[in-house]
CSV table of C-alpha atoms in Angstrom, one decimal:
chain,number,residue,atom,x,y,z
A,1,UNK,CA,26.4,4.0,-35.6
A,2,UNK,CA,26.3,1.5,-38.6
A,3,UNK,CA,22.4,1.6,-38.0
A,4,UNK,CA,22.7,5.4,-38.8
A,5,UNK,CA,25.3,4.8,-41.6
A,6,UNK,CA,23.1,2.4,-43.1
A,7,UNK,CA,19.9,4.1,-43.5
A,8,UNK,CA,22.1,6.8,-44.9
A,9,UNK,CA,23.4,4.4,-47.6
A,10,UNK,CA,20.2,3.1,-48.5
A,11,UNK,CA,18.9,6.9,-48.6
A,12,UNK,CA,21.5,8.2,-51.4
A,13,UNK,CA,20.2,4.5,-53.1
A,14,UNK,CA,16.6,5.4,-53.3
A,15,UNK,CA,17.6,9.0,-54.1
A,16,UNK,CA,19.8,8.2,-57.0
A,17,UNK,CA,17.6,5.5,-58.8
A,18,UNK,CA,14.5,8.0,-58.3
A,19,UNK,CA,14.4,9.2,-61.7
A,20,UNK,CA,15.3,5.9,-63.1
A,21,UNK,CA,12.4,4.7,-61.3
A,22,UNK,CA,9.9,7.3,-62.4
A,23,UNK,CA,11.2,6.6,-66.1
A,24,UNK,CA,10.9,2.8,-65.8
A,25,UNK,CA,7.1,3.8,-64.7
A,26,UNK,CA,6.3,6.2,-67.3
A,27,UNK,CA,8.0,3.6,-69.8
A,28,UNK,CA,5.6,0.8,-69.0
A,29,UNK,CA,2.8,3.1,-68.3
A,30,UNK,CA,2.7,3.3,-72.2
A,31,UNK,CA,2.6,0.2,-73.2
A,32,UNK,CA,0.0,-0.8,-70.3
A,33,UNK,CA,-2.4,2.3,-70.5
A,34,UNK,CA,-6.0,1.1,-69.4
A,35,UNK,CA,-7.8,3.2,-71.5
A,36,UNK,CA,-7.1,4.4,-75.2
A,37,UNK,CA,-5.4,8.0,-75.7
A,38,UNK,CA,-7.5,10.8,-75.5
A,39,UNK,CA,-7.6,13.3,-78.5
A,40,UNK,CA,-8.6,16.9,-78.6
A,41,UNK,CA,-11.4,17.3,-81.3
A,42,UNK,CA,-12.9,20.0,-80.2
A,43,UNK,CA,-11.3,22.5,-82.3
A,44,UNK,CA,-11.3,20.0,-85.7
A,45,UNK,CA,-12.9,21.7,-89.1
A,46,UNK,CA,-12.7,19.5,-92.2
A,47,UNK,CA,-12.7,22.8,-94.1
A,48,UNK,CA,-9.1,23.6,-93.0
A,49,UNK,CA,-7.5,21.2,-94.1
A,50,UNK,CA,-5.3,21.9,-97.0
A,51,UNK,CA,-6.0,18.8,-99.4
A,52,UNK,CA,-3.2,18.9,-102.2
A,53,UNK,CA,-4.6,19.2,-105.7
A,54,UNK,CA,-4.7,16.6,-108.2
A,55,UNK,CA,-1.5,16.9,-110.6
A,56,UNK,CA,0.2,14.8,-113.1
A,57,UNK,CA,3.0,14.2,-110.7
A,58,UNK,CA,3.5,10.2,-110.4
A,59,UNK,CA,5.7,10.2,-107.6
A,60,UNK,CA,6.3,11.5,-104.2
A,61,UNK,CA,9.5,11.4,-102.3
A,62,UNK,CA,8.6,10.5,-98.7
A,63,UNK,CA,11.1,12.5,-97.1
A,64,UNK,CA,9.0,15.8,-98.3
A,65,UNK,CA,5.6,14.3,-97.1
A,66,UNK,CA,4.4,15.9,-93.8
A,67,UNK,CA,2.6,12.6,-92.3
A,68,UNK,CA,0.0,12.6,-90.0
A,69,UNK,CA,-0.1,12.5,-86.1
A,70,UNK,CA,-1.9,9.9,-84.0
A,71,UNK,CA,-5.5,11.2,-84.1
A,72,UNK,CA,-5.2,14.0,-87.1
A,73,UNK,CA,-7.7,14.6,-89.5
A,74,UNK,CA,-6.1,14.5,-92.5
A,75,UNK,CA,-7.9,13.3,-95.9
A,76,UNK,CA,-11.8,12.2,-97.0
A,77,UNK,CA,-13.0,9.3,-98.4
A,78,UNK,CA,-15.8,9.5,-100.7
A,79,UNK,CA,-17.9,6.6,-102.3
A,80,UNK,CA,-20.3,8.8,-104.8
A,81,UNK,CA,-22.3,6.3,-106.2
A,82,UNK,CA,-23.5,5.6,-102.6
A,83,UNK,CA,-23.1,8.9,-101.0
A,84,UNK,CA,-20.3,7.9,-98.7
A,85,UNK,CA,-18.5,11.2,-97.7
A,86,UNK,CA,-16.4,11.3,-94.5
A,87,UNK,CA,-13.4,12.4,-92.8
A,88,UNK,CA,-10.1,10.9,-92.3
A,89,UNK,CA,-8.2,10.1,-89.2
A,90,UNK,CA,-5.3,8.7,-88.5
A,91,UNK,CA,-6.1,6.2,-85.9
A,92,UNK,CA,-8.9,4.1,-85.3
A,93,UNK,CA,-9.6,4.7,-81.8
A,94,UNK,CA,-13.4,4.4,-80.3
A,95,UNK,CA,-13.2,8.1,-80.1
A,96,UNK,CA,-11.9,9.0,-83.1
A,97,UNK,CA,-15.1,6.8,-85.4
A,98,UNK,CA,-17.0,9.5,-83.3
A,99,UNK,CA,-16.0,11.6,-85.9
A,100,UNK,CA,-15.3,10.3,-88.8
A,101,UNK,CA,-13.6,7.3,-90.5
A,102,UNK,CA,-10.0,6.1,-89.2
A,103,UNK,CA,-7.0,4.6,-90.3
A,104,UNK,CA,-5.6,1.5,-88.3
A,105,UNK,CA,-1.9,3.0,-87.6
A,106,UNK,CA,-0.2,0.0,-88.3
A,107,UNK,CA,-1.1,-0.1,-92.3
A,108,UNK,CA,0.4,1.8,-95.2
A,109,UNK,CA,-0.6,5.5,-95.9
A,110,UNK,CA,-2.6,5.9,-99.5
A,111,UNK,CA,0.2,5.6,-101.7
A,112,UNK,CA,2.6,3.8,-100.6
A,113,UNK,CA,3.2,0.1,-101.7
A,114,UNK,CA,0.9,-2.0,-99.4
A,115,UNK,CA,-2.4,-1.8,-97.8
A,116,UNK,CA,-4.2,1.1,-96.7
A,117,UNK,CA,-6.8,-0.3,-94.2
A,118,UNK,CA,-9.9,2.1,-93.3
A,119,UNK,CA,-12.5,1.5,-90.3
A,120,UNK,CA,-16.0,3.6,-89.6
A,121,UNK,CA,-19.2,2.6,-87.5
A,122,UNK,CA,-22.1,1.3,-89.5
A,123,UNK,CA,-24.3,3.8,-88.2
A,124,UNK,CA,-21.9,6.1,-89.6
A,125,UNK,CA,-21.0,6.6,-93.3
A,126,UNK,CA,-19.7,3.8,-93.9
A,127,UNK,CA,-23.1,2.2,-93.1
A,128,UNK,CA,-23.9,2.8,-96.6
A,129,UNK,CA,-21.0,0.4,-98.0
A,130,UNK,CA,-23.6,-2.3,-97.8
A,131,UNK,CA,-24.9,-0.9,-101.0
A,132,UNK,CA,-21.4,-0.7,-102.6
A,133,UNK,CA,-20.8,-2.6,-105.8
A,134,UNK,CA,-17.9,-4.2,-107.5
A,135,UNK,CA,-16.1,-1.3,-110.4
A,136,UNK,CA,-17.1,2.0,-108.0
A,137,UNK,CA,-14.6,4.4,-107.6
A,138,UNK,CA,-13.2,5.2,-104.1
A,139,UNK,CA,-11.9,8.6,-104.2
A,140,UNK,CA,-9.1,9.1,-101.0
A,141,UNK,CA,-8.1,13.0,-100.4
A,142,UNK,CA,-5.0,13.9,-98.4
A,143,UNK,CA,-2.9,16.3,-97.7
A,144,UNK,CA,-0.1,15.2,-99.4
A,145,UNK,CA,-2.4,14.0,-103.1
A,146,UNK,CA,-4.9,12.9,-104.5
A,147,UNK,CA,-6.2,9.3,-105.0
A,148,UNK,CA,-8.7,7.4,-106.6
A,149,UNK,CA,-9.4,3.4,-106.0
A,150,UNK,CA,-11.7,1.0,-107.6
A,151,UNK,CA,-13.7,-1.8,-105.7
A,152,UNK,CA,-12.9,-5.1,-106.7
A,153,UNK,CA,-14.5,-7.3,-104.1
A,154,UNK,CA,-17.4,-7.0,-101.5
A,155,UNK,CA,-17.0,-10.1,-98.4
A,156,UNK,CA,-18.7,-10.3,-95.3
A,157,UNK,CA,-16.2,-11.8,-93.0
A,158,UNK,CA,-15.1,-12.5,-89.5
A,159,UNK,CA,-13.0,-9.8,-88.3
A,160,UNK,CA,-9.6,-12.3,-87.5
A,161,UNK,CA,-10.4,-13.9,-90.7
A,162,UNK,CA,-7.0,-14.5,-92.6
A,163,UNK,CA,-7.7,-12.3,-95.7
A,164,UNK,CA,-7.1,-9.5,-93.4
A,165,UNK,CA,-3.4,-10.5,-92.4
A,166,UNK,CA,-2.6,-11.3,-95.7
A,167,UNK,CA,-3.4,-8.1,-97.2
A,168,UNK,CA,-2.2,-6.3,-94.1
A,169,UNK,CA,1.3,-7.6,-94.7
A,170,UNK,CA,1.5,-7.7,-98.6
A,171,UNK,CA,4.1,-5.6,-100.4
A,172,UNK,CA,3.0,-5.9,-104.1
A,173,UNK,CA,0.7,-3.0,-105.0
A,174,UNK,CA,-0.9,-0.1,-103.1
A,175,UNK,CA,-4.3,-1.2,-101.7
A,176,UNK,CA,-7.3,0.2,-99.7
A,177,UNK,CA,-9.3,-1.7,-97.6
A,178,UNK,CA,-12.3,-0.4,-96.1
A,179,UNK,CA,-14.3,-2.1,-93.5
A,180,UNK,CA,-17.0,-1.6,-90.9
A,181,UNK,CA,-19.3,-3.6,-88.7
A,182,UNK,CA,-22.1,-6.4,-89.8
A,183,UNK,CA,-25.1,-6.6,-89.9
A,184,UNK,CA,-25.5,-3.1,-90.3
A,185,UNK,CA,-28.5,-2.6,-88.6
A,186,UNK,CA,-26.7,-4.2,-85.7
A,187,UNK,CA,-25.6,-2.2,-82.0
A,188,UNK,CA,-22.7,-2.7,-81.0
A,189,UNK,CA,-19.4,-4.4,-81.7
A,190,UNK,CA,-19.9,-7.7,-83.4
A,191,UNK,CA,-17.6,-10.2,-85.0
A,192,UNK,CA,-18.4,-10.0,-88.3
A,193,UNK,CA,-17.4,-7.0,-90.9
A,194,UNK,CA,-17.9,-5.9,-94.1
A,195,UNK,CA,-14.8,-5.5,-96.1
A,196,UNK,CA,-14.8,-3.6,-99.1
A,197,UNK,CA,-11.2,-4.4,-101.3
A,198,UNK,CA,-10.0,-1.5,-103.3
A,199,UNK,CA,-7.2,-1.7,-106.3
A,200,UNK,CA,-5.2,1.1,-106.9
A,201,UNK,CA,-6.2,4.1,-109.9
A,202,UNK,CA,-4.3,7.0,-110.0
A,203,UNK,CA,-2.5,8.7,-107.6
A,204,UNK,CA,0.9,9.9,-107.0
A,205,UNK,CA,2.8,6.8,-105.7
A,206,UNK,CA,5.1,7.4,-102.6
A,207,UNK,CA,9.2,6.6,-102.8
A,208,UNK,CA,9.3,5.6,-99.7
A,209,UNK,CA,13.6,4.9,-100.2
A,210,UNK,CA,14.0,8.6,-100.6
C-alpha cells in the first residue's frame, strides 16, 4: 500500500510540473538553437515596400515609428557613384545576405543617435564598396524616412578589431557603418572586412524619449 501511494504521489508531481517543464525547455531552446532562424522570403518584393518620402521634418517621435521585425525588408541602401543598390534587412543572418544587405540587430536604426551597422557578401553588392571613396554619399531608404550619409573613412580591418566596439557602443552622433568581406575576390568567410564609416547628412532624427 505505501508502494501504491507512492507512485501515486510522484505521478500528480510529474503531472503538475509538466507544463513547467515544457516551458523551462522551450525557454532554453531559444537561447541554445543549433541553427539560425528561418525566414520566409519567398513572398518578398522590394517594390512593396512603402518607403516614406523625403520631407523637411527634422524629427521623429519613436513611439509613431512602426520598427522592423527580425528578418523584414525594410529600406535600400544605395552608393551611386559605385552602383551599389540593395535591399534592406533587418537581421544579418546567412540567409538573409541571400538576399540582400542586413542590419546586425543589436545596433541603432538609421536615425537614431548611435551606429547603424550594415553587412552584405562581397560577391553581392556590396562587393563594389572596394571602389568606394572618402566624400560619397550613402543614401539609406526606410520606411519610416529618408537618409543620406557621407563616407568619411575606408579601413580594411579584422573583423574583432576594436574600432568596431567602439563605434558599436558610442552615443554621440547617428552613424552608419557598412561592411563586408576581404579580399573581395575571396570565398568564403574570412577574418578580414572592409569597413566603410559613414557620418550623418540629412535625415529626420529619431526622439527616441518620446
Amino acid at each position: 500500500m505505501p508502494t501504491l501511494f507512492l507512485i501515486i504521489g510522484y505521478s500528480l508531481i510529474l503531472l503538475i510540473m509538466s507544463p513547467v517543464t515544457n516551458m523551462i525547455k522551450t525557454s532554453v531552446g531559444l537561447f541554445v538553437m543549433a541553427e539560425e532562424p528561418q525566414f520566409d522570403f519567398d513572398d518578398i518584393k522590394l517594390e512593396d515596400v512603402k518607403f516614406t518620402k523625403a520631407t523637411d521634418k527634422t524629427e521623429l517621435k519613436s513611439s509613431e515609428i512602426k520598427y522592423p521585425h527580425p528578418g523584414e525588408l525594410y529600406g535600400k541602401i544605395a552608393v551611386p557613384d559605385v552602383g551599389v543598390d540593395v535591399p534592406l534587412f533587418f537581421g544579418d543572418t546567412l540567409e538573409i545576405l541571400r538576399y540582400g544587405a542586413g542590419q546586425y540587430m543589436s545596433s541603432k536604426f538609421p536615425g537614431e543617435i548611435g551606429t547603424t551597422i550594415v553587412g552584405d557578401h562581397n560577391g553581392n553588392q556590396f562587393g563594389k564598396l572596394n571602389n568606394a571613396e572618402i566624400g560619397m554619399l550613402v543614401n539609406l531608404s526606410t520606411t519610416y524616412g529618408e537618409y543620406q550619409f557621407r563616407i568619411i573613412s575606408k579601413d580594411i580591418k579584422n573583423k574583432d578589431d576594436a574600432m568596431v566596439t567602439s563605434l558599436l557602443f558610442q552615443k554621440k552622433e547617428p552613424l552608419l557603418l557598412l561592411y563586408t568581406c576581404y579580399p573581395i575576390d575571396s570565398i568564403g568567410r574570412t577574418d578580414d572586412r572592409i569597413f566603410v564609416q559613414c557620418e550623418y547628412v540629412s535625415g529626420p532624427l529619431i526622439n527616441e524619449n518620446e
